[in-house]
XYZ file of N, CA and C in Angstrom:
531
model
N 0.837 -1.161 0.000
C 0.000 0.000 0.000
C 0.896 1.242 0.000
N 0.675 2.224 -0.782
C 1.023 3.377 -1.079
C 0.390 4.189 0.392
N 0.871 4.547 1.253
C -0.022 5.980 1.986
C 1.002 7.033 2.537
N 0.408 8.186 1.926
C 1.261 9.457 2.777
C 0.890 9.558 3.931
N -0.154 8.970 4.643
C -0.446 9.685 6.393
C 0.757 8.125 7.362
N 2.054 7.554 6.580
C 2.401 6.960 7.140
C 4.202 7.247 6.874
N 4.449 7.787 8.003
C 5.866 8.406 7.518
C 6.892 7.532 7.119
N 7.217 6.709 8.087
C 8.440 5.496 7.478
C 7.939 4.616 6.488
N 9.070 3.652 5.492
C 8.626 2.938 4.682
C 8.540 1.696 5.472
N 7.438 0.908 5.490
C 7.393 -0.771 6.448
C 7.566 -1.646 5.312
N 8.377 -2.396 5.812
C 8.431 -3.174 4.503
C 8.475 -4.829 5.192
N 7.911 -6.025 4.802
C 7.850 -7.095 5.244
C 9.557 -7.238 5.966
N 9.185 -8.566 6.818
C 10.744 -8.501 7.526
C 11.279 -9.280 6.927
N 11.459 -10.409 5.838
C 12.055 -10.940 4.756
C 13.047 -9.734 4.234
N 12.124 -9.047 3.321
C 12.381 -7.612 3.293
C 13.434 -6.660 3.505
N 12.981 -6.510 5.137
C 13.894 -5.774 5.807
C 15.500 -6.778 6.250
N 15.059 -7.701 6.285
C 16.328 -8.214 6.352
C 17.343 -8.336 5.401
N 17.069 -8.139 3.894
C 17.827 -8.191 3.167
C 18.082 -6.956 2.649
N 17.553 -5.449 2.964
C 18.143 -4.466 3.154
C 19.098 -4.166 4.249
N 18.896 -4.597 5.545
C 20.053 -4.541 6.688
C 21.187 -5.504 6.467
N 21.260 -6.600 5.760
C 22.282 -7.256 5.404
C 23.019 -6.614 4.244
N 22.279 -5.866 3.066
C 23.129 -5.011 1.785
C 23.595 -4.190 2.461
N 23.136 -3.458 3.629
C 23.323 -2.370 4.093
C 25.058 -1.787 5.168
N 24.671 -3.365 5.633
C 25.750 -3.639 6.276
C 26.919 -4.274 5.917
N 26.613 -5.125 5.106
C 27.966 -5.693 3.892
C 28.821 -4.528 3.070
N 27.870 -3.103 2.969
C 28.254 -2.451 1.988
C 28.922 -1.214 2.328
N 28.743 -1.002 3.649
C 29.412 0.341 4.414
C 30.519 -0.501 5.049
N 31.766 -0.592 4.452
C 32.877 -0.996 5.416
C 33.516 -0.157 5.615
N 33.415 1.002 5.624
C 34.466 2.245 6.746
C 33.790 1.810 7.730
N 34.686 1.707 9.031
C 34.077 1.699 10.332
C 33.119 2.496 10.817
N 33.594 4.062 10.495
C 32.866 5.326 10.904
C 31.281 5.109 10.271
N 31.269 4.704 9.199
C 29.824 4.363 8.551
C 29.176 2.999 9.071
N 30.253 2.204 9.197
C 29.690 0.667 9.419
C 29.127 0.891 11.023
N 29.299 1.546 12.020
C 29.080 2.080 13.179
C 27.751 3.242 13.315
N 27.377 3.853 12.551
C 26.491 4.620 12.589
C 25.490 3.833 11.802
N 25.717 3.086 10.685
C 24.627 2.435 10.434
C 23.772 1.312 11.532
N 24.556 0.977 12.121
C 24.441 -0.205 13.428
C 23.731 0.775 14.439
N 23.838 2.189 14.332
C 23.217 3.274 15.650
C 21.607 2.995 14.599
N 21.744 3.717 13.532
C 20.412 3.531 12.574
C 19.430 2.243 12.855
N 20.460 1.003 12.559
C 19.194 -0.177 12.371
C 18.890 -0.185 13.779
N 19.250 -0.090 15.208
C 18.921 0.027 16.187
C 17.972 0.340 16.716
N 17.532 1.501 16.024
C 16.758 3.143 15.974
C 17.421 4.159 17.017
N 18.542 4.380 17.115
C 19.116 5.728 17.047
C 18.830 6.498 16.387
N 18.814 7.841 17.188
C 18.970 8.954 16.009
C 20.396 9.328 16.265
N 20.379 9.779 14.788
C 22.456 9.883 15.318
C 23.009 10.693 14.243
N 24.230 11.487 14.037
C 23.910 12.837 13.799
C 24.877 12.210 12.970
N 24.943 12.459 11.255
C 25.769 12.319 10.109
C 26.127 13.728 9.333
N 27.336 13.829 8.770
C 27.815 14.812 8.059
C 27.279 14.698 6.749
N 27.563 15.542 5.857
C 26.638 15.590 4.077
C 27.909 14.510 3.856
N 29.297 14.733 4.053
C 30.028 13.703 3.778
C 29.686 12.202 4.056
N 29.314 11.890 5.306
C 29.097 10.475 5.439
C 27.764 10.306 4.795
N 27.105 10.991 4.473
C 25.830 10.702 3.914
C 25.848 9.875 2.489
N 26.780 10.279 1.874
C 27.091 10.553 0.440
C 28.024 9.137 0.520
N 28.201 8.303 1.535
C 29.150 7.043 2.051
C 28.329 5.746 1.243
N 26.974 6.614 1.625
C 25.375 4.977 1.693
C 25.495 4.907 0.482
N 24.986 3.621 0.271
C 24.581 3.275 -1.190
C 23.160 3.933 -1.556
N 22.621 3.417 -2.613
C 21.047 3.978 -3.060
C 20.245 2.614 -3.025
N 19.087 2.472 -2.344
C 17.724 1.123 -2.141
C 17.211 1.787 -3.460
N 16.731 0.281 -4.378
C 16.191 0.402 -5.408
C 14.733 -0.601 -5.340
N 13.640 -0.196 -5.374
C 12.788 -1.309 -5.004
C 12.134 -1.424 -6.330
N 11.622 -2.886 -6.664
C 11.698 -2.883 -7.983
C 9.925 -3.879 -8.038
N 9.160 -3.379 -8.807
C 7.770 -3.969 -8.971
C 8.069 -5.164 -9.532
N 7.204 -5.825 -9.404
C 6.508 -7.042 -10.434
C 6.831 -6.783 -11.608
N 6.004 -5.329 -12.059
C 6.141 -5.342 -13.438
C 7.540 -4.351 -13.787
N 8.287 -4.880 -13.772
C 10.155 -3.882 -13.686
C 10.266 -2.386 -13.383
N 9.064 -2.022 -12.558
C 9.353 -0.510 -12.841
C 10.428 -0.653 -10.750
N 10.983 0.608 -11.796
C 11.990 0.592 -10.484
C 11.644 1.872 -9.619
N 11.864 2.100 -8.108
C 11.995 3.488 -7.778
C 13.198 2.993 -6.904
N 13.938 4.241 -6.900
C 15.389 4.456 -6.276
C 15.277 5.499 -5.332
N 15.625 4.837 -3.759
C 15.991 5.523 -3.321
C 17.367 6.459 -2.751
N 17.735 7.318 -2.513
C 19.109 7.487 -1.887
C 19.260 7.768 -0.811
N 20.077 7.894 -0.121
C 20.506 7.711 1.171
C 19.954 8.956 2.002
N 19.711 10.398 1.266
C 18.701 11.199 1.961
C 17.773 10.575 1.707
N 17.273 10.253 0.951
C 15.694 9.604 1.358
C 15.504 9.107 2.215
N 16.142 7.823 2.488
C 15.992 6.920 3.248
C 16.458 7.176 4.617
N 17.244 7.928 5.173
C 17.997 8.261 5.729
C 17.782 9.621 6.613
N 16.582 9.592 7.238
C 15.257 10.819 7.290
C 16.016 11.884 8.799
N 16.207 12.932 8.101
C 16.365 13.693 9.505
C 15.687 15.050 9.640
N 14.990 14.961 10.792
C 14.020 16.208 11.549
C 13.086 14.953 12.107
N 13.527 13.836 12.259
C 12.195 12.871 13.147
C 12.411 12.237 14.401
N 13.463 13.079 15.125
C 14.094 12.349 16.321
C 13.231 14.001 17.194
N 12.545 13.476 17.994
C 11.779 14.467 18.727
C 12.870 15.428 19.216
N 12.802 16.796 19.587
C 13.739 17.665 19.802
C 15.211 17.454 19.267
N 15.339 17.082 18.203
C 16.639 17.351 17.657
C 16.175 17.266 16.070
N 16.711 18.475 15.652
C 15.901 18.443 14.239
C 17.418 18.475 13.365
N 18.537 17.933 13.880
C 19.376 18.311 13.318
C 20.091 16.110 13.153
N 19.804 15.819 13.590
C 20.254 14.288 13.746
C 19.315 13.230 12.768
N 19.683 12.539 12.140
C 18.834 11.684 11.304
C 18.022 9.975 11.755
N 17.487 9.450 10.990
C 16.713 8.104 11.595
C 16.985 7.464 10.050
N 16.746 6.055 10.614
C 16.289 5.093 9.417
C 15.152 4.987 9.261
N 14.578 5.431 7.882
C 13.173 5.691 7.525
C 12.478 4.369 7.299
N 13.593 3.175 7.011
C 12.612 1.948 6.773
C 12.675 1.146 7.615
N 11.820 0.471 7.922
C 11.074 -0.247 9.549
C 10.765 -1.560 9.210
N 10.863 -2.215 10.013
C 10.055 -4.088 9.776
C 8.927 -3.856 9.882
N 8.106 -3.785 9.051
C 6.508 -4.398 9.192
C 5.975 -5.406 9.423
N 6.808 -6.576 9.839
C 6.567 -7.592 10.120
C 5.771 -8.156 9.025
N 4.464 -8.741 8.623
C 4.105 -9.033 6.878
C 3.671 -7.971 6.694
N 3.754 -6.689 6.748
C 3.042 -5.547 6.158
C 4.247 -4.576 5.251
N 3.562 -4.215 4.110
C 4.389 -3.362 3.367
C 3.099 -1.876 3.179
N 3.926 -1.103 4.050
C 3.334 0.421 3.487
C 4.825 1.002 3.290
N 4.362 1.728 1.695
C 5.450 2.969 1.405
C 4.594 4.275 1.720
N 5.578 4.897 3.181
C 5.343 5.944 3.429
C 5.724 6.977 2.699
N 5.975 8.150 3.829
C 6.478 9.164 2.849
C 8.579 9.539 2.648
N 9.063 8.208 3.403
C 10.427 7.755 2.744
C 10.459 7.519 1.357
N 9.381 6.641 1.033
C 9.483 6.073 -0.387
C 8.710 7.018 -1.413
N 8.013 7.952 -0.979
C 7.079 9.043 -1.503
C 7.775 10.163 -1.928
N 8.259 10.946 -1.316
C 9.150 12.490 -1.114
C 9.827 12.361 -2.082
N 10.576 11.471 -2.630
C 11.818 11.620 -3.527
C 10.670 11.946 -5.146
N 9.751 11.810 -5.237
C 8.725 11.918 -6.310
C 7.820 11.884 -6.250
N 7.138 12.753 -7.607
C 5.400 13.313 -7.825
C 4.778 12.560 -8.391
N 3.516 12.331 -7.367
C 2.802 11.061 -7.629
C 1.360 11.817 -8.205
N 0.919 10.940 -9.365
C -0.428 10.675 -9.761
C -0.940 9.563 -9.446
N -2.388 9.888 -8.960
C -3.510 8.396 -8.465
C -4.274 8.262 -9.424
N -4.261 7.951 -10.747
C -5.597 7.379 -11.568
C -6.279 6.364 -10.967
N -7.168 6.753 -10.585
C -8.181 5.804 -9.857
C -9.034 4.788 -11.525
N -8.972 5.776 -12.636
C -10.212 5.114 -13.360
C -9.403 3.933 -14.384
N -7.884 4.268 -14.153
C -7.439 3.092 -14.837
C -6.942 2.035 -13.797
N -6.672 2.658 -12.240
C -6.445 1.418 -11.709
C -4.567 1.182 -11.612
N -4.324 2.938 -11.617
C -2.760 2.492 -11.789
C -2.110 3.969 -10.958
N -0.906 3.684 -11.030
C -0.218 5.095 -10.379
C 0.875 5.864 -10.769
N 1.292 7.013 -11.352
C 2.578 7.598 -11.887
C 3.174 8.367 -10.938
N 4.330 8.649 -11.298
C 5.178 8.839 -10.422
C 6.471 9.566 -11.442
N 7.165 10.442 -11.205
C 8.105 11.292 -11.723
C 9.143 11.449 -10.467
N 10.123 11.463 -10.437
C 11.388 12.389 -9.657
C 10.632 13.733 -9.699
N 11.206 13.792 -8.146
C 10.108 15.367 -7.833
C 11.535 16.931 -8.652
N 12.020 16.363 -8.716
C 13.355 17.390 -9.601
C 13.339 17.647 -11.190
N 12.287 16.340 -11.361
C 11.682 16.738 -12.865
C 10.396 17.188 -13.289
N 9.881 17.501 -12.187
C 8.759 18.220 -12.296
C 8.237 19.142 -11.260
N 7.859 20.253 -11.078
C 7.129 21.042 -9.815
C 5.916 20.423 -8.941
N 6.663 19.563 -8.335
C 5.136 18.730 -7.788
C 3.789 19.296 -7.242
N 3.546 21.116 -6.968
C 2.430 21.192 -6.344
C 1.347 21.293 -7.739
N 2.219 21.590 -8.994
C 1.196 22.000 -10.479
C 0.743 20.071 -10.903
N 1.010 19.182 -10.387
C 1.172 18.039 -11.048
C -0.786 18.000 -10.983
N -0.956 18.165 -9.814
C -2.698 17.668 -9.619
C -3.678 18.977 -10.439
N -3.042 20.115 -10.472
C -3.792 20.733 -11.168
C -3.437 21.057 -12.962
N -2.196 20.359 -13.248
C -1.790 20.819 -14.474
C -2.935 20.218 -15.822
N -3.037 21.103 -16.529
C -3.472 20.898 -17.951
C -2.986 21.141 -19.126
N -1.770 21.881 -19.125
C -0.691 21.752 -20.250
C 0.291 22.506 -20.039
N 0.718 22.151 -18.907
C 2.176 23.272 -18.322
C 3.308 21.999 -18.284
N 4.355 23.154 -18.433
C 5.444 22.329 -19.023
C 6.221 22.004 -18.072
N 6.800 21.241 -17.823
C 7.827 19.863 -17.452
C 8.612 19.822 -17.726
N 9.977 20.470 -17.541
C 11.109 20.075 -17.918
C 11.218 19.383 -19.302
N 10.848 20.446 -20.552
C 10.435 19.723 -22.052
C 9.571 18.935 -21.930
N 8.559 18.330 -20.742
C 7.797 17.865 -22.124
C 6.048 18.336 -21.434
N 4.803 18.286 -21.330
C 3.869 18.597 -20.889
C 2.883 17.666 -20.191
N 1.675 17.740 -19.733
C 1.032 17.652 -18.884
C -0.296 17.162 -19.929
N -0.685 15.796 -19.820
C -1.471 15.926 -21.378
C -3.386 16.272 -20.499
N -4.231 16.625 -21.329
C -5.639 16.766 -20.593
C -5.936 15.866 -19.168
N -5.388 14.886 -19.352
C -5.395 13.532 -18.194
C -4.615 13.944 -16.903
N -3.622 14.817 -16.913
C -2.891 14.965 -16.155
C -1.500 14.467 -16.216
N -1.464 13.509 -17.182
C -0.426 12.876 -16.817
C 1.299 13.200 -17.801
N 1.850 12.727 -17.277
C 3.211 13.717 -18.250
C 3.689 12.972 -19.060
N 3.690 13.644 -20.148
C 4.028 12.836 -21.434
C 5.411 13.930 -22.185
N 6.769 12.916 -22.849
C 7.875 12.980 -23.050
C 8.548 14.082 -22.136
N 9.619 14.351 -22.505
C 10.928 15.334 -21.931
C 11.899 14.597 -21.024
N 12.623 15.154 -21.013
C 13.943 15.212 -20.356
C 13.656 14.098 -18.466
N 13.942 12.946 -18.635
C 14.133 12.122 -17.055
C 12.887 12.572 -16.334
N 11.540 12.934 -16.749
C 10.632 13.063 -16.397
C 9.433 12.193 -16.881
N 9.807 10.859 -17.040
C 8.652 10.298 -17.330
C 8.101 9.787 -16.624
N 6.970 9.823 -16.138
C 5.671 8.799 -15.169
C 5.810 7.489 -15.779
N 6.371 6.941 -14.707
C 6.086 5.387 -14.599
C 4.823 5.050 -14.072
N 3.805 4.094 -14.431
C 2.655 3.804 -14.025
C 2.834 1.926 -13.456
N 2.017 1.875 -12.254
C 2.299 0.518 -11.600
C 0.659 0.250 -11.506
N 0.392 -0.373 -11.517
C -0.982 -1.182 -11.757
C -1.283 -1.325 -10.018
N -2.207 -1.121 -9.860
C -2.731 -1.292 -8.021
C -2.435 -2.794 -7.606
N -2.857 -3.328 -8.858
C -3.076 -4.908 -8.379
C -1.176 -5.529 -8.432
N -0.292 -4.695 -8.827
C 1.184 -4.763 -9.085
C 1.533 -5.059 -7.472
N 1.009 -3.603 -6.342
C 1.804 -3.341 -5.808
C 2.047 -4.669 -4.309
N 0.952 -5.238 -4.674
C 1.182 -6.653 -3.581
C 2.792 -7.364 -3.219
N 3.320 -7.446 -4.583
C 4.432 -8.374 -4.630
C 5.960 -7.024 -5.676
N 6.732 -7.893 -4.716
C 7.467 -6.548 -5.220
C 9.125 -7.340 -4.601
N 10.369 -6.989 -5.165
C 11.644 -7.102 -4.737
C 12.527 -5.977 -4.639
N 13.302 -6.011 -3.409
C 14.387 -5.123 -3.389
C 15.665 -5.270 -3.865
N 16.291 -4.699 -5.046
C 17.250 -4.463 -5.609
C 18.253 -3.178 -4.954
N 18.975 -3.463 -4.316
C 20.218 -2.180 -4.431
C 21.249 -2.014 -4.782
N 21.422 -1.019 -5.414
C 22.300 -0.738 -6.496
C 23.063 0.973 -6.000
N 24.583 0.375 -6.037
C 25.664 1.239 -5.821
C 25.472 2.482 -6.805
């Protein structure tokens, strides 16, 4: 399930376990391999733009191949440690069998809900102005436009990927350096 009123991403613990194992295989500086271990914990724990830029990028990948990528700010959420708005968290959580993509997996891109086809698009929010996306009718996009439907058609790393509702049940995590 897709929902914004749910901030972290939950992702089954199959799942989550094979993101905390990429995660941890893949940061071998100590200084990183140590703060990630504060993260999966749930620490909040305070990283430089340098060590940030250390993480790899979570790529979660549909049924039907569409991919979304996250990066290490995404995932990697800071202003959610109560009185410290300056220290970061790990945005993705064990759901134990539940998968909601919150707004970890949301923020990084502008989402369309076609309800009448039964599917969902989605753009990098850097390729498009996400507050014109729900009201656009032919404003432009980084080259390319906004067709009567809403939805964005050609230009420049701005294309809406669409995932079918009935897609989002089953799904694998890919991460990629």
């Amino acid at each position: 399930m897709i929902d914004s009123g749910t901030t972290l991403m939950l992702v089954d613990s199959v799942i989550y376990s094979q993101i905390q194992n990429y995660l941890t295989q893949t940061c071998t500086n100590s200084r990183s391999y140590y703060i990630l271990k504060e993260l999966l914990n749930g620490y909040c724990v305070q990283i430089s733009s340098t060590q940030l830029r250390e993480y790899p990028d979570i790529s979660v990948t549909f049924q039907n191949s569409v991919t979304v990528t996250l990066t290490p700010s995404d995932y990697l959420r800071q202003g959610l440690c109560i009185g410290y708005s300056d220290l970061y968290v790990f945005g993705i959580a064990n759901g134990g069998d539940m998968n909601i993509f919150g707004i970890t997996f949301m923020q990084p891109y502008t989402w369309i809900f076609d309800r009448e086809n039964e599917r969902i698009g989605f753009a990098p929010v850097s390729a498009c102005y996400s507050s014109k996306v729900a009201a656009a009718q032919s404003s432009s996009c980084r080259g390319g436009t906004f067709s009567q439907s809403g939805f964005f058609a050609g230009g420049n790393n701005a294309v809406i990927d669409f995932l079918r509702f009935d897609s989002l049940g089953k799904y694998g995590v890919g991460c990629a350096l």
